Amino acid sequence: MARLPILLYPDPRLRRKTEPVTSFDAGLQRLIDDMLQTMYEVPGIGLAAPQVNVRLRLLVVDVSEQRDQPLVLINPQLLDRSGVEPYEEGCLSVPGFYEPVQRATWIRFRALDRNGEPFEREAEGLLAVCIQHEMDHLEGKLFVDYLSEVKRQRIRKKLEKLRRRAG
Ligand code: GNR
Ligand code: NI
């Protein structure tokens, strides 16, 4: 397994269109394992394929305390949602910034598992927030898109400055 580099906002590759997964081969299994390892090592509670420069509709999450309940969602679809509440969000592609975002408090979704088997599930609380955040990544959308233009610019400027310093 390998830890993958994570693209940082405002990298335009985070905005690209993603394609459905059609092949559940060894390459996909390795990518999933690498994404899980990356999420656990960083650490984060979720990771979407575009963040590691892969244009596929694939994401991993684990919001458990023990970090032992990995969820793999492939070609996910939102079936239903209800309730709206702000939640203080961060993103591994926008390191160091946390801002409230309005999200559904309950969702029902369908996805394929890592073997290509379809499943349906409900989620609430942090898991629901995280899955909505990761599904946004598949559309090239980031949590900063929900903020005011002023806040977004401020974050972008700071991250560009950091990157220039890091070389
Ligand atoms: O690690 C993460 N924490 C987090 C906290 C609140 C709301 C969403 C998230 S997702 C984020 C990992 C990430 O950037 N996934 O794309
Ligand atoms: Ni993110």
PDB file of C-alpha atoms and ligand atoms in Angstrom:
ATOM      1  CA  MET A   1       0.000   0.000   0.000  1.00  0.00           C
ATOM      2  CA  ALA A   2       1.093   3.538  -0.587  1.00  0.00           C
ATOM      3  CA  ARG A   3       0.264   6.959   0.738  1.00  0.00           C
ATOM      4  CA  LEU A   4      -0.899   9.138  -2.141  1.00  0.00           C
ATOM      5  CA  PRO A   5      -0.194  12.868  -2.551  1.00  0.00           C
ATOM      6  CA  ILE A   6      -3.285  15.064  -2.059  1.00  0.00           C
ATOM      7  CA  LEU A   7      -4.029  17.928  -4.464  1.00  0.00           C
ATOM      8  CA  LEU A   8      -4.469  21.306  -2.781  1.00  0.00           C
ATOM      9  CA  TYR A   9      -6.961  24.071  -3.545  1.00  0.00           C
ATOM     10  CA  PRO A  10      -6.890  25.974  -5.896  1.00  0.00           C
ATOM     11  CA  ASP A  11      -5.446  23.176  -8.064  1.00  0.00           C
ATOM     12  CA  PRO A  12      -7.667  23.074 -11.206  1.00  0.00           C
ATOM     13  CA  ARG A  13      -7.458  19.258 -11.252  1.00  0.00           C
ATOM     14  CA  LEU A  14      -9.830  19.255  -8.255  1.00  0.00           C
ATOM     15  CA  ARG A  15     -12.474  20.717 -10.610  1.00  0.00           C
ATOM     16  CA  ARG A  16     -12.388  18.089 -13.356  1.00  0.00           C
ATOM     17  CA  LYS A  17     -15.241  15.861 -14.407  1.00  0.00           C
ATOM     18  CA  THR A  18     -15.156  12.300 -13.045  1.00  0.00           C
ATOM     19  CA  GLU A  19     -16.198   9.074 -14.785  1.00  0.00           C
ATOM     20  CA  PRO A  20     -18.129   6.097 -13.373  1.00  0.00           C
ATOM     21  CA  VAL A  21     -16.047   3.097 -12.346  1.00  0.00           C
ATOM     22  CA  THR A  22     -16.651   0.218 -14.761  1.00  0.00           C
ATOM     23  CA  SER A  23     -13.828  -2.196 -13.943  1.00  0.00           C
ATOM     24  CA  PHE A  24     -13.390  -3.785 -10.498  1.00  0.00           C
ATOM     25  CA  ASP A  25      -9.956  -5.153 -11.269  1.00  0.00           C
ATOM     26  CA  ALA A  26      -6.735  -5.412  -9.268  1.00  0.00           C
ATOM     27  CA  GLY A  27      -5.837  -1.830 -10.193  1.00  0.00           C
ATOM     28  CA  LEU A  28      -9.048  -0.550  -8.607  1.00  0.00           C
ATOM     29  CA  GLN A  29      -8.491  -2.681  -5.468  1.00  0.00           C
ATOM     30  CA  ARG A  30      -5.018  -1.225  -5.096  1.00  0.00           C
ATOM     31  CA  LEU A  31      -6.309   2.334  -5.572  1.00  0.00           C
ATOM     32  CA  ILE A  32      -8.970   1.751  -2.869  1.00  0.00           C
ATOM     33  CA  ASP A  33      -6.377   0.368  -0.432  1.00  0.00           C
ATOM     34  CA  ASP A  34      -4.038   3.283  -1.154  1.00  0.00           C
ATOM     35  CA  MET A  35      -6.861   5.787  -0.601  1.00  0.00           C
ATOM     36  CA  LEU A  36      -7.801   4.125   2.710  1.00  0.00           C
ATOM     37  CA  GLN A  37      -4.193   4.140   3.868  1.00  0.00           C
ATOM     38  CA  THR A  38      -3.843   7.802   2.865  1.00  0.00           C
ATOM     39  CA  MET A  39      -7.041   8.755   4.716  1.00  0.00           C
ATOM     40  CA  TYR A  40      -5.914   6.931   7.884  1.00  0.00           C
ATOM     41  CA  GLU A  41      -2.364   8.285   7.825  1.00  0.00           C
ATOM     42  CA  VAL A  42      -3.118  11.948   7.180  1.00  0.00           C
ATOM     43  CA  PRO A  43      -5.528  11.539   9.105  1.00  0.00           C
ATOM     44  CA  GLY A  44      -8.916  12.395   7.635  1.00  0.00           C
ATOM     45  CA  ILE A  45     -12.459  11.036   7.892  1.00  0.00           C
ATOM     46  CA  GLY A  46     -12.944  10.807   4.131  1.00  0.00           C
ATOM     47  CA  LEU A  47     -11.150  10.997   0.806  1.00  0.00           C
ATOM     48  CA  ALA A  48     -12.448  11.268  -2.770  1.00  0.00           C
ATOM     49  CA  ALA A  49     -10.577  10.056  -5.866  1.00  0.00           C
ATOM     50  CA  PRO A  50     -10.180  13.549  -7.445  1.00  0.00           C
ATOM     51  CA  GLN A  51      -8.165  14.607  -4.366  1.00  0.00           C
ATOM     52  CA  VAL A  52      -5.513  12.050  -5.327  1.00  0.00           C
ATOM     53  CA  ASN A  53      -5.659  13.040  -8.996  1.00  0.00           C
ATOM     54  CA  VAL A  54      -7.902  10.178 -10.143  1.00  0.00           C
ATOM     55  CA  ARG A  55     -10.938  11.077 -12.266  1.00  0.00           C
ATOM     56  CA  LEU A  56     -13.251   8.339 -10.988  1.00  0.00           C
ATOM     57  CA  ARG A  57     -16.507   8.320  -9.021  1.00  0.00           C
ATOM     58  CA  LEU A  58     -15.021   6.679  -5.957  1.00  0.00           C
ATOM     59  CA  LEU A  59     -14.724   7.766  -2.330  1.00  0.00           C
ATOM     60  CA  VAL A  60     -13.777   6.299   1.040  1.00  0.00           C
ATOM     61  CA  VAL A  61     -14.931   7.370   4.515  1.00  0.00           C
ATOM     62  CA  ASP A  62     -14.476   6.282   8.121  1.00  0.00           C
ATOM     63  CA  VAL A  63     -15.997   8.419  10.874  1.00  0.00           C
ATOM     64  CA  SER A  64     -15.652   5.763  13.611  1.00  0.00           C
ATOM     65  CA  GLU A  65     -13.703   6.508  16.818  1.00  0.00           C
ATOM     66  CA  GLN A  66     -11.647   3.334  16.468  1.00  0.00           C
ATOM     67  CA  ARG A  67     -10.930   3.993  12.783  1.00  0.00           C
ATOM     68  CA  ASP A  68     -12.025   0.469  11.990  1.00  0.00           C
ATOM     69  CA  GLN A  69     -15.198   0.999   9.930  1.00  0.00           C
ATOM     70  CA  PRO A  70     -14.064   1.854   6.406  1.00  0.00           C
ATOM     71  CA  LEU A  71     -16.798   2.534   3.869  1.00  0.00           C
ATOM     72  CA  VAL A  72     -16.117   2.425   0.140  1.00  0.00           C
ATOM     73  CA  LEU A  73     -18.650   4.128  -2.151  1.00  0.00           C
ATOM     74  CA  ILE A  74     -18.387   3.640  -5.892  1.00  0.00           C
ATOM     75  CA  ASN A  75     -20.652   5.499  -8.360  1.00  0.00           C
ATOM     76  CA  PRO A  76     -22.753   6.778  -5.417  1.00  0.00           C
ATOM     77  CA  GLN A  77     -26.232   8.285  -5.887  1.00  0.00           C
ATOM     78  CA  LEU A  78     -28.206  10.290  -3.366  1.00  0.00           C
ATOM     79  CA  LEU A  79     -31.717   8.797  -3.103  1.00  0.00           C
ATOM     80  CA  ASP A  80     -33.218  10.991  -0.406  1.00  0.00           C
ATOM     81  CA  ARG A  81     -32.272  13.575   2.173  1.00  0.00           C
ATOM     82  CA  SER A  82     -33.867  15.560   4.984  1.00  0.00           C
ATOM     83  CA  GLY A  83     -33.116  18.205   7.577  1.00  0.00           C
ATOM     84  CA  VAL A  84     -30.556  20.979   7.192  1.00  0.00           C
ATOM     85  CA  GLU A  85     -27.962  22.083   9.717  1.00  0.00           C
ATOM     86  CA  PRO A  86     -24.641  23.886   9.571  1.00  0.00           C
ATOM     87  CA  TYR A  87     -21.561  21.801  10.319  1.00  0.00           C
ATOM     88  CA  GLU A  88     -18.013  23.107  10.727  1.00  0.00           C
ATOM     89  CA  GLU A  89     -16.218  21.555   7.755  1.00  0.00           C
ATOM     90  CA  GLY A  90     -12.629  21.139   6.792  1.00  0.00           C
ATOM     91  CA  CYS A  91     -10.994  19.494   3.778  1.00  0.00           C
ATOM     92  CA  LEU A  92      -7.663  17.778   3.250  1.00  0.00           C
ATOM     93  CA  SER A  93      -7.373  19.800   0.023  1.00  0.00           C
ATOM     94  CA  VAL A  94      -7.943  23.061   1.941  1.00  0.00           C
ATOM     95  CA  PRO A  95      -5.683  22.438   4.960  1.00  0.00           C
ATOM     96  CA  GLY A  96      -6.036  24.615   8.040  1.00  0.00           C
ATOM     97  CA  PHE A  97      -9.422  26.181   7.265  1.00  0.00           C
ATOM     98  CA  TYR A  98     -12.742  25.317   8.904  1.00  0.00           C
ATOM     99  CA  GLU A  99     -16.063  26.972   8.093  1.00  0.00           C
ATOM    100  CA  PRO A 100     -19.711  26.084   8.655  1.00  0.00           C
ATOM    101  CA  VAL A 101     -21.566  24.575   5.690  1.00  0.00           C
ATOM    102  CA  GLN A 102     -25.295  23.766   5.491  1.00  0.00           C
ATOM    103  CA  ARG A 103     -25.843  20.046   4.859  1.00  0.00           C
ATOM    104  CA  ALA A 104     -28.694  17.595   5.084  1.00  0.00           C
ATOM    105  CA  THR A 105     -28.695  15.891   8.491  1.00  0.00           C
ATOM    106  CA  TRP A 106     -29.986  12.587   7.095  1.00  0.00           C
ATOM    107  CA  ILE A 107     -29.407  10.955   3.720  1.00  0.00           C
ATOM    108  CA  ARG A 108     -30.226   7.729   1.954  1.00  0.00           C
ATOM    109  CA  PHE A 109     -27.824   6.648  -0.780  1.00  0.00           C
ATOM    110  CA  ARG A 110     -27.067   3.855  -3.201  1.00  0.00           C
ATOM    111  CA  ALA A 111     -23.574   2.839  -4.268  1.00  0.00           C
ATOM    112  CA  LEU A 112     -21.461  -0.099  -5.396  1.00  0.00           C
ATOM    113  CA  ASP A 113     -19.037  -1.704  -2.970  1.00  0.00           C
ATOM    114  CA  ARG A 114     -15.438  -2.564  -3.878  1.00  0.00           C
ATOM    115  CA  ASN A 115     -16.593  -5.780  -5.562  1.00  0.00           C
ATOM    116  CA  GLY A 116     -19.167  -3.989  -7.693  1.00  0.00           C
ATOM    117  CA  GLU A 117     -22.119  -5.155  -5.557  1.00  0.00           C
ATOM    118  CA  PRO A 118     -24.881  -2.546  -5.175  1.00  0.00           C
ATOM    119  CA  PHE A 119     -26.040  -1.558  -1.694  1.00  0.00           C
ATOM    120  CA  GLU A 120     -28.323   1.027  -0.120  1.00  0.00           C
ATOM    121  CA  ARG A 121     -27.852   2.712   3.239  1.00  0.00           C
ATOM    122  CA  GLU A 122     -28.948   5.578   5.411  1.00  0.00           C
ATOM    123  CA  ALA A 123     -26.579   7.907   7.203  1.00  0.00           C
ATOM    124  CA  GLU A 124     -26.952  10.730   9.688  1.00  0.00           C
ATOM    125  CA  GLY A 125     -24.769  13.111  11.659  1.00  0.00           C
ATOM    126  CA  LEU A 126     -21.088  13.290  10.791  1.00  0.00           C
ATOM    127  CA  LEU A 127     -21.284  10.337   8.396  1.00  0.00           C
ATOM    128  CA  ALA A 128     -24.017  12.077   6.391  1.00  0.00           C
ATOM    129  CA  VAL A 129     -22.003  15.319   6.318  1.00  0.00           C
ATOM    130  CA  CYS A 130     -18.853  13.514   5.241  1.00  0.00           C
ATOM    131  CA  ILE A 131     -20.535  11.549   2.439  1.00  0.00           C
ATOM    132  CA  GLN A 132     -22.129  14.743   1.053  1.00  0.00           C
ATOM    133  CA  HIS A 133     -18.725  16.475   1.220  1.00  0.00           C
ATOM    134  CA  GLU A 134     -17.063  13.573  -0.646  1.00  0.00           C
ATOM    135  CA  MET A 135     -19.848  13.362  -3.250  1.00  0.00           C
ATOM    136  CA  ASP A 136     -19.289  17.076  -3.938  1.00  0.00           C
ATOM    137  CA  HIS A 137     -15.635  16.288  -4.730  1.00  0.00           C
ATOM    138  CA  LEU A 138     -16.858  13.924  -7.470  1.00  0.00           C
ATOM    139  CA  GLU A 139     -18.608  16.950  -9.044  1.00  0.00           C
ATOM    140  CA  GLY A 140     -15.493  19.110  -8.754  1.00  0.00           C
ATOM    141  CA  LYS A 141     -17.083  21.001  -5.905  1.00  0.00           C
ATOM    142  CA  LEU A 142     -15.325  22.043  -2.678  1.00  0.00           C
ATOM    143  CA  PHE A 143     -16.703  23.265   0.652  1.00  0.00           C
ATOM    144  CA  VAL A 144     -15.204  26.702  -0.016  1.00  0.00           C
ATOM    145  CA  ASP A 145     -17.746  27.058  -2.866  1.00  0.00           C
ATOM    146  CA  TYR A 146     -20.454  27.445  -0.200  1.00  0.00           C
ATOM    147  CA  LEU A 147     -18.634  30.390   1.426  1.00  0.00           C
ATOM    148  CA  SER A 148     -18.784  34.059   0.513  1.00  0.00           C
ATOM    149  CA  GLU A 149     -16.528  35.266  -2.300  1.00  0.00           C
ATOM    150  CA  VAL A 150     -14.543  37.279   0.252  1.00  0.00           C
ATOM    151  CA  LYS A 151     -13.866  34.253   2.479  1.00  0.00           C
ATOM    152  CA  ARG A 152     -13.017  32.024  -0.482  1.00  0.00           C
ATOM    153  CA  GLN A 153     -10.542  34.577  -1.883  1.00  0.00           C
ATOM    154  CA  ARG A 154      -8.925  34.964   1.515  1.00  0.00           C
ATOM    155  CA  ILE A 155      -8.421  31.200   1.789  1.00  0.00           C
ATOM    156  CA  ARG A 156      -7.123  30.954  -1.797  1.00  0.00           C
ATOM    157  CA  LYS A 157      -4.602  33.772  -1.293  1.00  0.00           C
ATOM    158  CA  LYS A 158      -3.276  32.236   1.916  1.00  0.00           C
ATOM    159  CA  LEU A 159      -2.860  28.776   0.380  1.00  0.00           C
ATOM    160  CA  GLU A 160      -1.184  30.207  -2.745  1.00  0.00           C
ATOM    161  CA  LYS A 161       1.234  32.096  -0.533  1.00  0.00           C
ATOM    162  CA  LEU A 162       2.016  28.958   1.493  1.00  0.00           C
ATOM    163  CA  ARG A 163       2.610  26.998  -1.690  1.00  0.00           C
ATOM    164  CA  ARG A 164       4.985  29.666  -3.081  1.00  0.00           C
ATOM    165  CA  ARG A 165       6.966  29.506   0.154  1.00  0.00           C
ATOM    166  CA  ALA A 166       7.065  25.721   0.092  1.00  0.00           C
ATOM    167  CA  GLY A 167       8.357  25.988  -3.488  1.00  0.00           C
TER     168      GLY A 167
HETATM  169  O1  GNR B   1     -11.057  14.902   7.196  1.00  0.00           O
HETATM  170  C1  GNR B   1     -12.057  15.581   6.905  1.00  0.00           C
HETATM  171  N1  GNR B   1     -12.805  16.120   7.895  1.00  0.00           N
HETATM  172  C2  GNR B   1     -14.041  16.697   7.689  1.00  0.00           C
HETATM  173  C3  GNR B   1     -14.596  17.421   8.731  1.00  0.00           C
HETATM  174  C4  GNR B   1     -15.828  18.000   8.590  1.00  0.00           C
HETATM  175  C5  GNR B   1     -16.530  17.866   7.414  1.00  0.00           C
HETATM  176  C6  GNR B   1     -15.983  17.162   6.358  1.00  0.00           C
HETATM  177  C7  GNR B   1     -14.755  16.581   6.494  1.00  0.00           C
HETATM  178  S1  GNR B   1     -14.092  15.666   5.181  1.00  0.00           S
HETATM  179  C8  GNR B   1     -12.385  15.818   5.490  1.00  0.00           C
HETATM  180  C9  GNR B   1     -11.599  14.931   4.562  1.00  0.00           C
HETATM  181  C10 GNR B   1     -11.751  15.442   3.153  1.00  0.00           C
HETATM  182  O2  GNR B   1     -11.313  16.483   2.757  1.00  0.00           O
HETATM  183  N2  GNR B   1     -12.448  14.716   2.338  1.00  0.00           N
HETATM  184  O3  GNR B   1     -12.669  15.131   1.079  1.00  0.00           O
HETATM  185 NI    NI B   2     -12.534  17.264   1.108  1.00  0.00          NI
END
